[in-house]
Coordinates of C-alpha atoms and ligand atoms in Angstrom, one line a residue:
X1 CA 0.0 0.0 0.0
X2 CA 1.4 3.4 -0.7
X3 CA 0.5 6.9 1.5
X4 CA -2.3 7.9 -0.1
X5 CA -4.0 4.3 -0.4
X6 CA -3.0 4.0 3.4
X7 CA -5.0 7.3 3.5
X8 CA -8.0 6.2 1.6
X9 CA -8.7 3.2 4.2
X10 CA -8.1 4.9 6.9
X11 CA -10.8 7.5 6.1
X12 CA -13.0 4.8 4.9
X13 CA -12.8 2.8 7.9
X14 CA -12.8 5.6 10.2
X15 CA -16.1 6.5 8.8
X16 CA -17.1 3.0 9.0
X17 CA -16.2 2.4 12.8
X18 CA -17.4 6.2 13.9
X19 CA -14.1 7.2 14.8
X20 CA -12.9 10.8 15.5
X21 CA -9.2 11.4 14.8
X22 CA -7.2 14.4 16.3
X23 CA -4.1 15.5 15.9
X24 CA -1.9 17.6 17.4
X25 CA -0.1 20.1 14.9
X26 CA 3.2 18.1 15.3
X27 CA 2.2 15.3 13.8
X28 CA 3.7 15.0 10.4
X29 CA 1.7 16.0 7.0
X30 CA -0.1 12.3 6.4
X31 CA -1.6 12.2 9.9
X32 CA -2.7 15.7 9.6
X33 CA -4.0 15.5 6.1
X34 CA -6.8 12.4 6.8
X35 CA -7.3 13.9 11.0
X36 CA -10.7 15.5 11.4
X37 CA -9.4 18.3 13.2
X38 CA -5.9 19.3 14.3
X39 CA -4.6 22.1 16.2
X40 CA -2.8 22.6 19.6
X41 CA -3.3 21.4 23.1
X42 CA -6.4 23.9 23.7
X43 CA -8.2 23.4 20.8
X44 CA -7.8 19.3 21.2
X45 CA -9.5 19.9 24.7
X46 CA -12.4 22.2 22.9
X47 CA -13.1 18.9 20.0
X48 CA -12.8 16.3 22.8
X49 CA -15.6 17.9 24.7
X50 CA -17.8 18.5 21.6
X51 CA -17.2 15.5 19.6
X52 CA -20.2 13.0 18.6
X53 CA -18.5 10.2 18.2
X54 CA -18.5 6.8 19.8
X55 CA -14.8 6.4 19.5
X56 CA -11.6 8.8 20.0
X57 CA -8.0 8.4 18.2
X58 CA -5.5 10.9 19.2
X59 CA -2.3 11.6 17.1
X60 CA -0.5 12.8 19.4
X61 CA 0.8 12.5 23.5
X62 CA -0.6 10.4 26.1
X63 CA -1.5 13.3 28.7
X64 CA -3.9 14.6 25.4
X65 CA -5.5 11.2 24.7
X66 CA -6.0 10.9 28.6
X67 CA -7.5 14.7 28.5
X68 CA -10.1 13.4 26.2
X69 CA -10.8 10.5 28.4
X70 CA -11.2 12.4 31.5
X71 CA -13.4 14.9 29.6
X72 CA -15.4 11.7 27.7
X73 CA -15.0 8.9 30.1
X74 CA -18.5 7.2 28.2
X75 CA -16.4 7.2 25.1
X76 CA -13.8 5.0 23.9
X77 CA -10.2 6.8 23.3
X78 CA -7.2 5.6 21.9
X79 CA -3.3 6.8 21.9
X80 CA -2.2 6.1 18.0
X81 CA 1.4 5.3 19.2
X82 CA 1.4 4.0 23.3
X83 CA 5.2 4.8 23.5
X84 CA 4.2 8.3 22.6
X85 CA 4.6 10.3 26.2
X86 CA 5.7 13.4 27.3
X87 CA 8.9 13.8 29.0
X88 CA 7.5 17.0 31.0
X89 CA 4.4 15.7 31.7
X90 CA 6.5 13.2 34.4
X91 CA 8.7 15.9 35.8
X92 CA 6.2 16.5 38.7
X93 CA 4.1 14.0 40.8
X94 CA 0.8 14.4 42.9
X95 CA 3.2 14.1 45.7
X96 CA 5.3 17.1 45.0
X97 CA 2.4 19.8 44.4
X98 CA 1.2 18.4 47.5
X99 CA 4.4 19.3 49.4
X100 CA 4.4 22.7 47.6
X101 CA 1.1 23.7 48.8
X102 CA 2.2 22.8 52.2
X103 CA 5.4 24.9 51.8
X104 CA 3.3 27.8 50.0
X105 CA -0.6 27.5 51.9
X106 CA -1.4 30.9 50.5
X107 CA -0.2 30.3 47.1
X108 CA -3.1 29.1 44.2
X109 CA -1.3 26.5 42.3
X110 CA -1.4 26.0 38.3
X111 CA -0.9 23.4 36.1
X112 CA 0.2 23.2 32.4
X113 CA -1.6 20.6 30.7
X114 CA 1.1 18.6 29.8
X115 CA 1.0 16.7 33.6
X116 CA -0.4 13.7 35.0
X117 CA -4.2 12.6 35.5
X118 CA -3.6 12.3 39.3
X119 CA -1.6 15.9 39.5
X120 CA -4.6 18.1 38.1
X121 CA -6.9 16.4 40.7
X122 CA -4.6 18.3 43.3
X123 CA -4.5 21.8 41.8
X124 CA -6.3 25.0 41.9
X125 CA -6.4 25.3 37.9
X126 CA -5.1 24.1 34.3
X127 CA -4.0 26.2 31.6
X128 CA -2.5 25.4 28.4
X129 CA 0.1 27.5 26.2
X130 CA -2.7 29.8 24.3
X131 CA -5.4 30.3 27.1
X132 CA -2.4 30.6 30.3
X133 CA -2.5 34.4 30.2
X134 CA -6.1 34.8 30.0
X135 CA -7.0 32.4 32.8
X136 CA -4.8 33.5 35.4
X137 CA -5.4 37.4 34.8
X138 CA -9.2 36.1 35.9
X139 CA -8.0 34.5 39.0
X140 CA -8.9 36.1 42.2
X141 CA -5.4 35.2 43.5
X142 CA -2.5 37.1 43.2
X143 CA 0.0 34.4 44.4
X144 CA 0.2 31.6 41.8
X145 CA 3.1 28.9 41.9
X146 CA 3.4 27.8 38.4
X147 CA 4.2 24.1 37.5
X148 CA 5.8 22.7 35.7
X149 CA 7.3 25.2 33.0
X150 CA 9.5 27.4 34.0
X151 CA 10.0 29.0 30.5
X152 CA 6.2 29.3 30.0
X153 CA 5.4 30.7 33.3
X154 CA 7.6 33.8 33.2
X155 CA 6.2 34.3 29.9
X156 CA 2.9 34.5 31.7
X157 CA 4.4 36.4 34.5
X158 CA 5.7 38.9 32.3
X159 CA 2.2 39.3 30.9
X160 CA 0.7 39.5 34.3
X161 CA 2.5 42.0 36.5
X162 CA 0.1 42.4 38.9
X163 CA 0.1 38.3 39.7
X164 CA 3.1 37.1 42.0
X165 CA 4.2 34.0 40.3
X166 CA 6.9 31.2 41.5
X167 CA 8.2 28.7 39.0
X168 CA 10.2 26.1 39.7
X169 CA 12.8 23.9 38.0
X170 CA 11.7 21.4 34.6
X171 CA 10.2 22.2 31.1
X172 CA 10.3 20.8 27.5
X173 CA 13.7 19.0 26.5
X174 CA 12.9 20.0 23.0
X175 CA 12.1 23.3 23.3
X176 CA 15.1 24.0 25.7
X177 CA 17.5 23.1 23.1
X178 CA 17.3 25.9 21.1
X179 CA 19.2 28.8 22.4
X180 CA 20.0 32.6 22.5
X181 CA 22.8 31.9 20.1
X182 CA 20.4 30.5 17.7
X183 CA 18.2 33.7 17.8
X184 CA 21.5 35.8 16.5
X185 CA 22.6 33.3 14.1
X186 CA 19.2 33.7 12.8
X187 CA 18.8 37.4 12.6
X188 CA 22.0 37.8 11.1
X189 CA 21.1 35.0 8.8
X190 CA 17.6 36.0 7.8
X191 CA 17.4 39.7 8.5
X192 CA 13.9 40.3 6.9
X193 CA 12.7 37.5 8.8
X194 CA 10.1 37.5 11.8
X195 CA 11.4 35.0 14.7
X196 CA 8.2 33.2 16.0
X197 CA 8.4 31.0 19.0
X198 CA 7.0 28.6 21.4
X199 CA 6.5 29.8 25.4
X200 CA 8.0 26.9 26.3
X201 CA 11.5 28.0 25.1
X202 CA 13.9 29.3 27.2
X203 CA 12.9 32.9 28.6
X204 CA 16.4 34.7 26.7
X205 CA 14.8 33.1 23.3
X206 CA 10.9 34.3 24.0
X207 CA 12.6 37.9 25.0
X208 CA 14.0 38.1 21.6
X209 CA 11.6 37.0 19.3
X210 CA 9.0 38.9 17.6
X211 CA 6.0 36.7 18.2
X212 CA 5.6 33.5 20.9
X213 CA 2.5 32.1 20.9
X214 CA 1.0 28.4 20.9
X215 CA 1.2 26.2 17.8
X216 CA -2.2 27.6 16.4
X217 CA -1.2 30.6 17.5
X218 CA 2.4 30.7 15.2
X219 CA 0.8 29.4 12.5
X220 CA -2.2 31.8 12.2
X221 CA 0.4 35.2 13.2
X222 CA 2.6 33.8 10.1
X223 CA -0.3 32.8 7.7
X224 CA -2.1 36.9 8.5
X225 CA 1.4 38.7 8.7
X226 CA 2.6 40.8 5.5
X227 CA 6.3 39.7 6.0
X228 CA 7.2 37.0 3.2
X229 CA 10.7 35.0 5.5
X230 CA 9.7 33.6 9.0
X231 CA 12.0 31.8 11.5
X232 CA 10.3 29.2 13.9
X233 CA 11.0 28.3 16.9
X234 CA 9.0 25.2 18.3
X235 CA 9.2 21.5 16.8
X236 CA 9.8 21.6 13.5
X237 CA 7.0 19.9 11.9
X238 CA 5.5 23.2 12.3
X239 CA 8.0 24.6 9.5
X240 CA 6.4 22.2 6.8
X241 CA 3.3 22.4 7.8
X242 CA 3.5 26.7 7.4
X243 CA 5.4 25.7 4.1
X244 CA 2.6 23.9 2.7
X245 CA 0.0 26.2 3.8
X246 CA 1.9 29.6 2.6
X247 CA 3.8 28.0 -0.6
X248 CA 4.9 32.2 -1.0
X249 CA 6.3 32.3 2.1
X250 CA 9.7 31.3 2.9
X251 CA 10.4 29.1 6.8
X252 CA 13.4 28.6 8.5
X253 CA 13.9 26.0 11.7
X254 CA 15.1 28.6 14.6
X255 CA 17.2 25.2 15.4
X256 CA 17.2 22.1 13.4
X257 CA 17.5 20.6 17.2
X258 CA 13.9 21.1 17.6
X259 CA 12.6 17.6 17.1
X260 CA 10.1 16.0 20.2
X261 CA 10.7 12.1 19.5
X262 CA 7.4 11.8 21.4
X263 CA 5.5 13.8 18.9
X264 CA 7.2 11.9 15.9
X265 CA 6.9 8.5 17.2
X266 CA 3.3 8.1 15.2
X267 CA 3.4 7.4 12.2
X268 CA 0.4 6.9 9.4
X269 CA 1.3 2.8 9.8
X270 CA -0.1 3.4 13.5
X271 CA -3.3 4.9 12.6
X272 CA -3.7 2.5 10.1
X273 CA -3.4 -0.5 12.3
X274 CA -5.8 0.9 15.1
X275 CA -9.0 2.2 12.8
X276 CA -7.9 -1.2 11.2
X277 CA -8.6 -3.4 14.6
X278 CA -4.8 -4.7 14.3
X279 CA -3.3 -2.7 17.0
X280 CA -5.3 -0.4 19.3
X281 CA -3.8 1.6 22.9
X282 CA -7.5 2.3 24.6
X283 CA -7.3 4.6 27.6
X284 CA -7.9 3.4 30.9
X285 CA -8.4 5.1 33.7
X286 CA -9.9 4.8 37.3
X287 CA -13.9 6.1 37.5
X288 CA -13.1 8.0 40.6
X289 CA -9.5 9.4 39.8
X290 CA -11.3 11.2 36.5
X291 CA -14.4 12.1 38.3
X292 CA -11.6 14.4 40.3
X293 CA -9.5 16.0 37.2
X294 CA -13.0 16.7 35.2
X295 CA -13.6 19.5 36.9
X296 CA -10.6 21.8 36.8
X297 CA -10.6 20.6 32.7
X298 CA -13.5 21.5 32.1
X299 CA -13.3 24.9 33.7
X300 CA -9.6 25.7 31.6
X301 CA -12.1 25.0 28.8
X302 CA -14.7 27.3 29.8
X303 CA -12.2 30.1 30.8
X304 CA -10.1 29.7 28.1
X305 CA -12.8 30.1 25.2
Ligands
LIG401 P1 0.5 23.7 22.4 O1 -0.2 22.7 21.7 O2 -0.4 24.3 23.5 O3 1.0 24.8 21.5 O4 1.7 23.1 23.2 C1 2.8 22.5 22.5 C2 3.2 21.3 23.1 O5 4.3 21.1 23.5 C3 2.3 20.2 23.3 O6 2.8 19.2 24.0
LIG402 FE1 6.2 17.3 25.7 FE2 7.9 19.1 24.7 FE3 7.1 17.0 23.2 FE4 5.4 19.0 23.8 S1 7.2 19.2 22.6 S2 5.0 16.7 23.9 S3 6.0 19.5 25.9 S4 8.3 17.0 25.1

């Protein structure tokens, strides 16, 4: 079978077997192109909660597939690839917030979504990268530990002065290995270019970009702006996929470093064999342990919109 007959019977049988696929914008072109909607971590949630369908597939991490399953627990949901984790979503355990909160009682603590089923049953709220700033400048409190980004949360900070925020140590090994270095050699490389980046890079890279912003949120500034050369700076799927949908533009990887292994361990073979029957990952979880994460999801959902 070649890609696009691979293609063909996974939309047929996915039709067939009322599956919903979803993929996260780092999934490579051939996932995206037969996925019924992709986009990044926020708008994943926003599908999950809305879809019709009987059964879930996500293309993507296992904290997003479990996300869906928290916020669906009557559906069935399944991880495309089950080695497919994120490395920061293990940096911090249930265990640690709880010592936190009793090192910081007057602090609110909040939660990236990449983390653990059993750690958002224990905070105060969840954000992801494009709806963070928005949801904390609507929090009552003013003292927030932020976990477990550092990189992203002194983004936020830096958007919210009037919050007192406390990171602490972790964040995306992908993201951190692109570095200030790379942001010169890039500007003195590509002088008309525009230098867009993820939050979760390092807080000298964010400073010196022009634009950081989720995935959706790069691709849409790069797809609306005038400018014709872009540099990105967040996995690097996201420079084909801007290549493909602005042919006239012209992207360049901020760091060809830039990969996340997790994100590029599903391939189209994967997707095949689950909508297929051969191979299928179905998420599990305990009743009682979701019935305690739904409710800060669903409320990052609602404030986010
Ligand atoms: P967004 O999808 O929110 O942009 O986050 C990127 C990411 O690293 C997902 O794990
Ligand atoms: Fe996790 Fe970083 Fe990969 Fe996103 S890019 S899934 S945060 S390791």
């Amino acid at each position: 079978m070649n890609i696009k007959e691979m293609q063909e019977e996974i939309l047929r049988l996915k039709k067939e077997k009322d599956i919903l696929i979803l993929a996260h914008a780092y999934q490579s072109q051939d996932i995206l192109e037969i996925a019924d909607y992709t986009g990044d971590s926020f708008g994943l949630s926003l599908q999950a909660q809305k879809a019709p369908n009987k059964n879930v597939l996500m293309c993507g991490v296992r904290f997003m597939a479990d996300t869906v399953k928290v916020l669906s627990p009557e559906k069935h949901v399944y991880l495309a690839n089950r080695n497919a984790g994120c490395p920061m979503a293990q940096q911090m355990t249930k265990e640690d917030v709880q010592m936190l909160k009793e090192k910081y009682p007057e602090y609110a603590v909040v939660a990236y979504i990449n983390t653990t089923t059993e750690l958002k049953t224990v905070v105060d709220n969840i954000v992801t990268s494009s709806s963070a700033v928005h949801i904390l400048k609507n929090m009552p409190e003013k003292d927030i530990l932020f976990i477990p980004d550092p990189n992203l949360g002194s983004w936020v900070a830096k958007q919210c002065p009037e919050k007192n925020i406390k990171t602490f140590q972790g964040g995306c090994p992908s993201h951190l290995r692109i570095t200030k270095k790379d942001v010169e050699k890039a500007r003195a490389q590509h002088p008309e270019a525009e230098i867009l980046v993820h939050p979760e890079c390092r807080k000298e890279v964010t400073e010196l970009a022009d634009y950081a912003g989720s995935t959706t949120g790069i691709m849409k500034y790069a797809q609306e702006s005038s400018a014709k050369e872009f540099v990105i700076g967040t996995e690097n799927s996201i420079v084909q996929h801007l290549q493909f949908a602005c042919p006239d533009k012209k992207f360049y990887p901020l760091s060809i470093e830039c990969v996340c292994h997790n994100m590029k361990a599903t391939t189209l073979v994967d997707v095949y064999n689950m909508v297929s029957g051969k191979d299928q990952e179905e998420i599990i979880l305990d009743p009682a342990l979701m019935d305690s994460a739904r409710h800060a999801i669903e409320r990052m959902i609602e404030s986010g919109k």
